[in-house]
């Protein structure tokens, strides 16, 4: 499989790193193009052996799959600029830009809309995708295999991609805030900043792994570690009265709403 990556910034490079690490294709089967020389150089340095093209058309022409990894505002013009090429599978990772805007611009190309997240950089991403008008089951399987290379992937009806954006697309930032706040609590109680941060981050990672590996509902796992009159129930009660759960729900909903707004502006 030959892959072109148009826009080789943070997410483009993360996806390519995973693709190469998983052996989905060899580095010399990947060609990047980026309007920023610095981003181009960084991607070439991060993934030895990949090729660069002088422009987007030259990168995309020999490719079976074209990853569109530019900022949302640039997606539709970028797709329009590919008109003269024969039919390609275009995979867009742009937040908020709906298939209703991309499909007409793509004309004969097949489009898959994807929402990845930044832990893809270390192979721990969480992605969802929706196929466009002309995308076949094979195209969906190709998109899924690329996203699987950098973490987990699931297919959703397109309207739900804005919810995915609000949850897992923006989610790493929420979790960083939670880790920082947990660590601050530890520092208040006398732990060093380094110790507190490590304990907080590892607690998040370990608890998340417990949910994923056990298949148990988080409420069941929480119940297992909450003894009557113990420390945990007192901590949980304080968090509930501080509105933690409601704040997280509101955060996901606000980010999803913003993703829908971005889509309308496209
Ligand atoms: N970062 C995240 O957390 C995240 C999560 C999920 C999805 N996404 C999506 O991923 C996409 C890329 O985000 P990013 O964070 O990787 O951005 P980024 O680091 O800024 O990378 C985008 C790169 O594309 C270049 N570019 C712009 N227009 C181009 C064009 N027409 N042809 C070729 N290259 C072009 C940019 O160069 P210039 O700087 O010169 O413009 C930049 O180097 C966005 O659509 C975003 O919504 C990001």
mmCIF file of C-alpha atoms and ligand atoms in Angstrom:
data_model
loop_
_atom_site.group_PDB
_atom_site.id
_atom_site.type_symbol
_atom_site.label_atom_id
_atom_site.label_comp_id
_atom_site.label_asym_id
_atom_site.label_seq_id
_atom_site.Cartn_x
_atom_site.Cartn_y
_atom_site.Cartn_z
ATOM 1 C CA UNK A 1 0.000 0.000 0.000
ATOM 2 C CA UNK A 2 1.355 3.430 -0.965
ATOM 3 C CA UNK A 3 0.413 6.298 1.324
ATOM 4 C CA UNK A 4 0.613 10.066 0.853
ATOM 5 C CA UNK A 5 0.345 12.384 3.837
ATOM 6 C CA UNK A 6 -0.650 15.959 2.986
ATOM 7 C CA UNK A 7 0.214 18.027 6.056
ATOM 8 C CA UNK A 8 2.911 16.328 8.106
ATOM 9 C CA UNK A 9 2.462 18.139 11.418
ATOM 10 C CA UNK A 10 1.746 16.568 14.804
ATOM 11 C CA UNK A 11 -1.094 14.212 13.870
ATOM 12 C CA UNK A 12 0.176 13.364 10.392
ATOM 13 C CA UNK A 13 3.550 12.359 11.815
ATOM 14 C CA UNK A 14 1.911 10.386 14.649
ATOM 15 C CA UNK A 15 -0.147 8.360 12.172
ATOM 16 C CA UNK A 16 2.833 7.707 9.902
ATOM 17 C CA UNK A 17 4.996 6.596 12.832
ATOM 18 C CA UNK A 18 2.361 4.034 13.840
ATOM 19 C CA UNK A 19 1.890 2.833 10.268
ATOM 20 C CA UNK A 20 5.622 2.192 9.898
ATOM 21 C CA UNK A 21 5.993 0.697 13.386
ATOM 22 C CA UNK A 22 3.172 -1.778 12.667
ATOM 23 C CA UNK A 23 4.693 -2.717 9.288
ATOM 24 C CA UNK A 24 1.550 -1.630 7.411
ATOM 25 C CA UNK A 25 3.864 -0.320 4.724
ATOM 26 C CA UNK A 26 7.567 0.335 4.306
ATOM 27 C CA UNK A 27 8.899 3.870 4.851
ATOM 28 C CA UNK A 28 9.735 4.191 1.140
ATOM 29 C CA UNK A 29 6.034 3.633 0.333
ATOM 30 C CA UNK A 30 5.139 6.835 2.225
ATOM 31 C CA UNK A 31 5.395 10.311 0.672
ATOM 32 C CA UNK A 32 4.755 13.508 2.577
ATOM 33 C CA UNK A 33 4.000 17.020 1.434
ATOM 34 C CA UNK A 34 3.720 20.045 3.720
ATOM 35 C CA UNK A 35 3.615 23.771 3.085
ATOM 36 C CA UNK A 36 5.873 24.274 6.114
ATOM 37 C CA UNK A 37 9.544 23.351 5.474
ATOM 38 C CA UNK A 38 10.028 22.950 9.242
ATOM 39 C CA UNK A 39 7.169 20.437 9.550
ATOM 40 C CA UNK A 40 8.443 18.574 6.491
ATOM 41 C CA UNK A 41 11.954 18.353 7.950
ATOM 42 C CA UNK A 42 10.638 17.239 11.338
ATOM 43 C CA UNK A 43 8.587 14.422 9.783
ATOM 44 C CA UNK A 44 11.507 13.252 7.637
ATOM 45 C CA UNK A 45 13.713 13.193 10.735
ATOM 46 C CA UNK A 46 11.091 11.419 12.870
ATOM 47 C CA UNK A 47 10.447 8.616 10.356
ATOM 48 C CA UNK A 48 13.655 7.666 8.547
ATOM 49 C CA UNK A 49 13.238 6.496 4.964
ATOM 50 C CA UNK A 50 9.967 8.220 4.046
ATOM 51 C CA UNK A 51 9.975 10.384 0.924
ATOM 52 C CA UNK A 52 9.000 14.009 0.342
ATOM 53 C CA UNK A 53 7.310 15.442 -2.728
ATOM 54 C CA UNK A 54 7.550 18.993 -4.066
ATOM 55 C CA UNK A 55 3.760 19.478 -3.807
ATOM 56 C CA UNK A 56 0.516 17.782 -2.801
ATOM 57 C CA UNK A 57 -0.350 16.496 -6.291
ATOM 58 C CA UNK A 58 3.062 14.884 -6.748
ATOM 59 C CA UNK A 59 2.732 13.218 -3.339
ATOM 60 C CA UNK A 60 -0.805 11.962 -3.945
ATOM 61 C CA UNK A 61 -0.453 10.782 -7.567
ATOM 62 C CA UNK A 62 1.234 7.399 -6.871
ATOM 63 C CA UNK A 63 -0.632 6.812 -3.579
ATOM 64 C CA UNK A 64 -3.466 4.354 -2.892
ATOM 65 C CA UNK A 65 -4.398 6.230 0.291
ATOM 66 C CA UNK A 66 -4.097 9.968 0.886
ATOM 67 C CA UNK A 67 -4.103 11.155 4.498
ATOM 68 C CA UNK A 68 -5.421 14.720 4.789
ATOM 69 C CA UNK A 69 -3.772 16.102 7.928
ATOM 70 C CA UNK A 70 -4.055 19.882 7.560
ATOM 71 C CA UNK A 71 -6.071 22.180 9.835
ATOM 72 C CA UNK A 72 -9.871 22.035 9.393
ATOM 73 C CA UNK A 73 -10.132 25.316 7.462
ATOM 74 C CA UNK A 74 -7.784 23.984 4.784
ATOM 75 C CA UNK A 75 -9.471 20.638 4.156
ATOM 76 C CA UNK A 76 -12.069 21.506 1.499
ATOM 77 C CA UNK A 77 -9.676 23.593 -0.654
ATOM 78 C CA UNK A 78 -7.086 20.818 -0.326
ATOM 79 C CA UNK A 79 -9.591 18.193 -1.504
ATOM 80 C CA UNK A 80 -10.650 20.430 -4.408
ATOM 81 C CA UNK A 81 -7.014 20.761 -5.466
ATOM 82 C CA UNK A 82 -6.854 16.975 -5.995
ATOM 83 C CA UNK A 83 -9.619 16.883 -8.679
ATOM 84 C CA UNK A 84 -7.354 15.977 -11.571
ATOM 85 C CA UNK A 85 -6.107 12.779 -9.902
ATOM 86 C CA UNK A 86 -7.708 9.365 -10.523
ATOM 87 C CA UNK A 87 -9.959 8.073 -7.747
ATOM 88 C CA UNK A 88 -8.152 7.873 -4.388
ATOM 89 C CA UNK A 89 -9.137 6.946 -0.847
ATOM 90 C CA UNK A 90 -8.942 10.268 1.029
ATOM 91 C CA UNK A 91 -8.800 9.993 4.825
ATOM 92 C CA UNK A 92 -9.543 13.286 6.583
ATOM 93 C CA UNK A 93 -8.651 13.724 10.248
ATOM 94 C CA UNK A 94 -9.929 17.323 10.437
ATOM 95 C CA UNK A 95 -12.084 18.151 13.442
ATOM 96 C CA UNK A 96 -15.634 19.182 12.641
ATOM 97 C CA UNK A 97 -15.530 19.132 8.828
ATOM 98 C CA UNK A 98 -18.533 17.025 7.775
ATOM 99 C CA UNK A 99 -18.768 14.561 4.902
ATOM 100 C CA UNK A 100 -21.489 16.848 3.494
ATOM 101 C CA UNK A 101 -18.721 19.416 2.854
ATOM 102 C CA UNK A 102 -16.006 16.947 1.789
ATOM 103 C CA UNK A 103 -17.922 14.541 -0.469
ATOM 104 C CA UNK A 104 -19.039 17.165 -3.022
ATOM 105 C CA UNK A 105 -15.533 18.675 -3.036
ATOM 106 C CA UNK A 106 -14.002 15.215 -3.526
ATOM 107 C CA UNK A 107 -16.192 14.419 -6.534
ATOM 108 C CA UNK A 108 -14.898 10.985 -7.756
ATOM 109 C CA UNK A 109 -12.577 10.384 -4.772
ATOM 110 C CA UNK A 110 -13.704 8.178 -1.851
ATOM 111 C CA UNK A 111 -13.672 9.945 1.511
ATOM 112 C CA UNK A 112 -13.450 8.545 5.043
ATOM 113 C CA UNK A 113 -13.787 11.001 7.925
ATOM 114 C CA UNK A 114 -11.765 10.150 11.003
ATOM 115 C CA UNK A 115 -11.363 11.558 14.496
ATOM 116 C CA UNK A 116 -8.091 10.403 16.091
ATOM 117 C CA UNK A 117 -6.453 11.733 19.260
ATOM 118 C CA UNK A 118 -2.890 12.659 20.218
ATOM 119 C CA UNK A 119 -1.959 9.512 22.222
ATOM 120 C CA UNK A 120 -1.700 8.058 18.695
ATOM 121 C CA UNK A 121 1.812 9.507 18.963
ATOM 122 C CA UNK A 122 2.699 6.618 21.301
ATOM 123 C CA UNK A 123 0.417 3.992 19.774
ATOM 124 C CA UNK A 124 -2.308 4.552 22.397
ATOM 125 C CA UNK A 125 -4.778 6.542 20.321
ATOM 126 C CA UNK A 126 -8.556 6.192 20.327
ATOM 127 C CA UNK A 127 -10.136 6.835 16.915
ATOM 128 C CA UNK A 128 -13.523 6.642 15.276
ATOM 129 C CA UNK A 129 -14.433 6.933 11.598
ATOM 130 C CA UNK A 130 -17.371 7.274 9.206
ATOM 131 C CA UNK A 131 -17.329 6.453 5.497
ATOM 132 C CA UNK A 132 -18.406 8.993 2.893
ATOM 133 C CA UNK A 133 -20.716 8.576 -0.127
ATOM 134 C CA UNK A 134 -18.346 6.562 -2.335
ATOM 135 C CA UNK A 135 -16.253 4.755 0.297
ATOM 136 C CA UNK A 136 -16.527 0.954 -0.001
ATOM 137 C CA UNK A 137 -16.292 -1.679 2.763
ATOM 138 C CA UNK A 138 -12.696 -2.263 1.564
ATOM 139 C CA UNK A 139 -11.973 1.447 2.025
ATOM 140 C CA UNK A 140 -13.377 1.235 5.569
ATOM 141 C CA UNK A 141 -11.163 -1.792 6.272
ATOM 142 C CA UNK A 142 -8.122 0.114 4.977
ATOM 143 C CA UNK A 143 -8.932 3.144 7.131
ATOM 144 C CA UNK A 144 -9.479 0.892 10.159
ATOM 145 C CA UNK A 145 -6.137 -0.875 9.634
ATOM 146 C CA UNK A 146 -4.315 2.471 9.496
ATOM 147 C CA UNK A 147 -6.014 3.685 12.691
ATOM 148 C CA UNK A 148 -5.443 0.334 14.394
ATOM 149 C CA UNK A 149 -1.740 0.900 13.883
ATOM 150 C CA UNK A 150 -1.913 3.793 16.362
ATOM 151 C CA UNK A 151 -4.465 2.497 18.873
ATOM 152 C CA UNK A 152 -8.103 1.432 18.985
ATOM 153 C CA UNK A 153 -10.696 2.229 16.326
ATOM 154 C CA UNK A 154 -14.453 2.054 15.972
ATOM 155 C CA UNK A 155 -16.925 2.959 13.212
ATOM 156 C CA UNK A 156 -19.785 5.324 14.090
ATOM 157 C CA UNK A 157 -22.599 7.043 12.180
ATOM 158 C CA UNK A 158 -21.259 10.404 11.053
ATOM 159 C CA UNK A 159 -23.385 12.627 13.329
ATOM 160 C CA UNK A 160 -21.711 10.924 16.297
ATOM 161 C CA UNK A 161 -18.213 11.972 15.189
ATOM 162 C CA UNK A 162 -18.797 15.337 16.871
ATOM 163 C CA UNK A 163 -19.461 13.459 20.116
ATOM 164 C CA UNK A 164 -16.251 11.479 19.546
ATOM 165 C CA UNK A 165 -14.440 14.796 19.064
ATOM 166 C CA UNK A 166 -15.838 16.088 22.359
ATOM 167 C CA UNK A 167 -14.945 12.875 24.201
ATOM 168 C CA UNK A 168 -11.742 11.258 22.909
ATOM 169 C CA UNK A 169 -10.521 13.929 20.429
ATOM 170 C CA UNK A 170 -10.389 16.634 23.095
ATOM 171 C CA UNK A 171 -10.237 14.156 25.982
ATOM 172 C CA UNK A 172 -6.464 14.006 26.482
ATOM 173 C CA UNK A 173 -6.540 17.662 27.553
ATOM 174 C CA UNK A 174 -9.206 16.913 30.165
ATOM 175 C CA UNK A 175 -7.127 14.040 31.498
ATOM 176 C CA UNK A 176 -3.971 16.189 31.687
ATOM 177 C CA UNK A 177 -5.971 18.653 33.782
ATOM 178 C CA UNK A 178 -7.205 15.860 36.044
ATOM 179 C CA UNK A 179 -3.667 14.501 36.481
ATOM 180 C CA UNK A 180 -2.375 17.972 37.337
ATOM 181 C CA UNK A 181 -5.159 18.548 39.861
ATOM 182 C CA UNK A 182 -4.679 15.136 41.515
ATOM 183 C CA UNK A 183 -0.976 15.832 41.790
ATOM 184 C CA UNK A 184 -1.683 19.259 43.315
ATOM 185 C CA UNK A 185 -3.759 17.472 45.952
ATOM 186 C CA UNK A 186 -0.785 15.263 46.726
ATOM 187 C CA UNK A 187 1.526 18.277 46.903
ATOM 188 C CA UNK A 188 -0.929 19.919 49.342
ATOM 189 C CA UNK A 189 -0.492 16.845 51.505
ATOM 190 C CA UNK A 190 3.315 17.048 51.383
ATOM 191 C CA UNK A 191 4.401 14.907 48.412
ATOM 192 C CA UNK A 192 7.084 16.295 46.127
ATOM 193 C CA UNK A 193 5.810 17.583 42.769
ATOM 194 C CA UNK A 194 7.650 14.827 40.877
ATOM 195 C CA UNK A 195 6.361 12.044 43.120
ATOM 196 C CA UNK A 196 2.826 13.447 43.019
ATOM 197 C CA UNK A 197 2.790 13.710 39.208
ATOM 198 C CA UNK A 198 4.109 10.183 38.734
ATOM 199 C CA UNK A 199 1.626 8.760 41.234
ATOM 200 C CA UNK A 200 -1.268 10.659 39.633
ATOM 201 C CA UNK A 201 -0.393 9.736 36.021
ATOM 202 C CA UNK A 202 0.286 6.088 36.830
ATOM 203 C CA UNK A 203 -2.993 5.901 38.781
ATOM 204 C CA UNK A 204 -4.898 7.193 35.748
ATOM 205 C CA UNK A 205 -3.076 4.808 33.396
ATOM 206 C CA UNK A 206 -3.504 1.809 35.735
ATOM 207 C CA UNK A 207 -7.195 2.455 36.398
ATOM 208 C CA UNK A 208 -7.868 2.925 32.660
ATOM 209 C CA UNK A 209 -6.065 -0.356 31.921
ATOM 210 C CA UNK A 210 -8.209 -2.089 34.594
ATOM 211 C CA UNK A 211 -11.386 -0.905 32.813
ATOM 212 C CA UNK A 212 -10.103 -2.020 29.405
ATOM 213 C CA UNK A 213 -8.675 -5.371 30.505
ATOM 214 C CA UNK A 214 -11.391 -6.479 32.951
ATOM 215 C CA UNK A 215 -14.346 -5.449 30.814
ATOM 216 C CA UNK A 216 -16.072 -4.496 34.078
ATOM 217 C CA UNK A 217 -18.140 -1.329 34.409
ATOM 218 C CA UNK A 218 -16.183 1.433 36.196
ATOM 219 C CA UNK A 219 -18.906 1.553 38.865
ATOM 220 C CA UNK A 220 -18.206 -2.116 39.711
ATOM 221 C CA UNK A 221 -14.457 -1.498 39.922
ATOM 222 C CA UNK A 222 -15.065 1.603 42.061
ATOM 223 C CA UNK A 223 -17.335 -0.356 44.373
ATOM 224 C CA UNK A 224 -14.615 -2.989 44.809
ATOM 225 C CA UNK A 225 -12.203 -0.415 46.257
ATOM 226 C CA UNK A 226 -14.698 1.576 48.348
ATOM 227 C CA UNK A 227 -14.982 0.142 51.869
ATOM 228 C CA UNK A 228 -17.609 1.382 54.324
ATOM 229 C CA UNK A 229 -16.224 4.221 56.421
ATOM 230 C CA UNK A 230 -12.917 4.113 54.538
ATOM 231 C CA UNK A 231 -10.759 6.750 52.893
ATOM 232 C CA UNK A 232 -12.028 6.268 49.342
ATOM 233 C CA UNK A 233 -15.709 6.895 50.108
ATOM 234 C CA UNK A 234 -14.755 10.114 51.871
ATOM 235 C CA UNK A 235 -12.709 11.195 48.847
ATOM 236 C CA UNK A 236 -15.523 10.270 46.459
ATOM 237 C CA UNK A 237 -18.100 12.148 48.530
ATOM 238 C CA UNK A 238 -15.969 15.288 48.368
ATOM 239 C CA UNK A 239 -15.549 14.919 44.596
ATOM 240 C CA UNK A 240 -19.307 14.465 44.135
ATOM 241 C CA UNK A 241 -20.083 17.574 46.162
ATOM 242 C CA UNK A 242 -17.530 19.443 44.021
ATOM 243 C CA UNK A 243 -19.453 18.446 40.898
ATOM 244 C CA UNK A 244 -16.673 16.420 39.234
ATOM 245 C CA UNK A 245 -19.001 14.127 37.330
ATOM 246 C CA UNK A 246 -21.287 16.950 36.120
ATOM 247 C CA UNK A 247 -18.261 19.028 35.104
ATOM 248 C CA UNK A 248 -16.845 16.221 32.957
ATOM 249 C CA UNK A 249 -20.209 15.590 31.285
ATOM 250 C CA UNK A 250 -20.542 19.333 30.557
ATOM 251 C CA UNK A 251 -17.000 19.424 29.188
ATOM 252 C CA UNK A 252 -17.669 16.666 26.672
ATOM 253 C CA UNK A 253 -20.947 18.274 25.630
ATOM 254 C CA UNK A 254 -19.397 21.754 25.212
ATOM 255 C CA UNK A 255 -16.585 20.381 23.044
ATOM 256 C CA UNK A 256 -19.053 18.347 20.935
ATOM 257 C CA UNK A 257 -21.152 21.475 20.440
ATOM 258 C CA UNK A 258 -18.066 23.390 19.313
ATOM 259 C CA UNK A 259 -17.212 20.604 16.844
ATOM 260 C CA UNK A 260 -20.726 20.929 15.371
ATOM 261 C CA UNK A 261 -20.253 24.718 15.118
ATOM 262 C CA UNK A 262 -16.929 24.247 13.296
ATOM 263 C CA UNK A 263 -18.703 21.923 10.875
ATOM 264 C CA UNK A 264 -21.361 24.541 10.142
ATOM 265 C CA UNK A 265 -18.671 27.166 9.489
ATOM 266 C CA UNK A 266 -16.907 24.855 6.981
HETATM 267 N N1 LIG B 1 -3.689 17.815 17.420
HETATM 268 C C1 LIG B 1 -4.749 17.162 17.896
HETATM 269 O O1 LIG B 1 -4.962 16.945 19.088
HETATM 270 C C2 LIG B 1 -5.754 16.608 16.906
HETATM 271 C C3 LIG B 1 -6.629 15.598 17.335
HETATM 272 C C4 LIG B 1 -7.546 15.097 16.396
HETATM 273 C C5 LIG B 1 -7.583 15.619 15.105
HETATM 274 N N2 LIG B 1 -6.728 16.618 14.756
HETATM 275 C C6 LIG B 1 -6.805 17.171 13.398
HETATM 276 O O2 LIG B 1 -5.568 16.932 12.760
HETATM 277 C C7 LIG B 1 -5.361 17.947 11.780
HETATM 278 C C8 LIG B 1 -3.925 18.397 11.863
HETATM 279 O O3 LIG B 1 -3.673 18.891 13.165
HETATM 280 P P1 LIG B 1 -2.188 19.035 13.699
HETATM 281 O O4 LIG B 1 -2.308 19.297 15.146
HETATM 282 O O5 LIG B 1 -1.355 17.904 13.199
HETATM 283 O O6 LIG B 1 -1.758 20.387 12.908
HETATM 284 P P2 LIG B 1 -0.292 20.888 12.551
HETATM 285 O O7 LIG B 1 0.711 20.302 13.477
HETATM 286 O O8 LIG B 1 -0.394 22.376 12.393
HETATM 287 O O9 LIG B 1 -0.017 20.242 11.110
HETATM 288 C C9 LIG B 1 -0.642 20.676 9.924
HETATM 289 C C10 LIG B 1 0.450 20.900 8.886
HETATM 290 O O10 LIG B 1 -0.169 21.041 7.597
HETATM 291 C C11 LIG B 1 0.489 22.084 6.897
HETATM 292 N N3 LIG B 1 -0.404 22.554 5.821
HETATM 293 C C12 LIG B 1 -1.374 23.500 5.883
HETATM 294 N N4 LIG B 1 -1.994 23.607 4.679
HETATM 295 C C13 LIG B 1 -1.423 22.696 3.853
HETATM 296 C C14 LIG B 1 -1.653 22.315 2.500
HETATM 297 N N5 LIG B 1 -2.608 22.874 1.752
HETATM 298 N N6 LIG B 1 -0.869 21.353 1.969
HETATM 299 C C15 LIG B 1 0.112 20.753 2.706
HETATM 300 N N7 LIG B 1 0.374 21.079 3.994
HETATM 301 C C16 LIG B 1 -0.386 22.031 4.583
HETATM 302 C C17 LIG B 1 0.754 23.077 7.954
HETATM 303 O O11 LIG B 1 1.741 24.000 7.530
HETATM 304 P P3 LIG B 1 1.573 25.577 7.974
HETATM 305 O O12 LIG B 1 1.949 25.613 9.423
HETATM 306 O O13 LIG B 1 2.545 26.272 7.069
HETATM 307 O O14 LIG B 1 0.148 25.947 7.728
HETATM 308 C C18 LIG B 1 1.239 22.196 9.112
HETATM 309 O O15 LIG B 1 2.623 21.916 9.002
HETATM 310 C C19 LIG B 1 -6.383 19.060 12.075
HETATM 311 O O16 LIG B 1 -7.373 19.088 11.064
HETATM 312 C C20 LIG B 1 -6.989 18.679 13.403
HETATM 313 O O17 LIG B 1 -8.361 19.023 13.481
HETATM 314 C C21 LIG B 1 -5.799 17.105 15.622
#
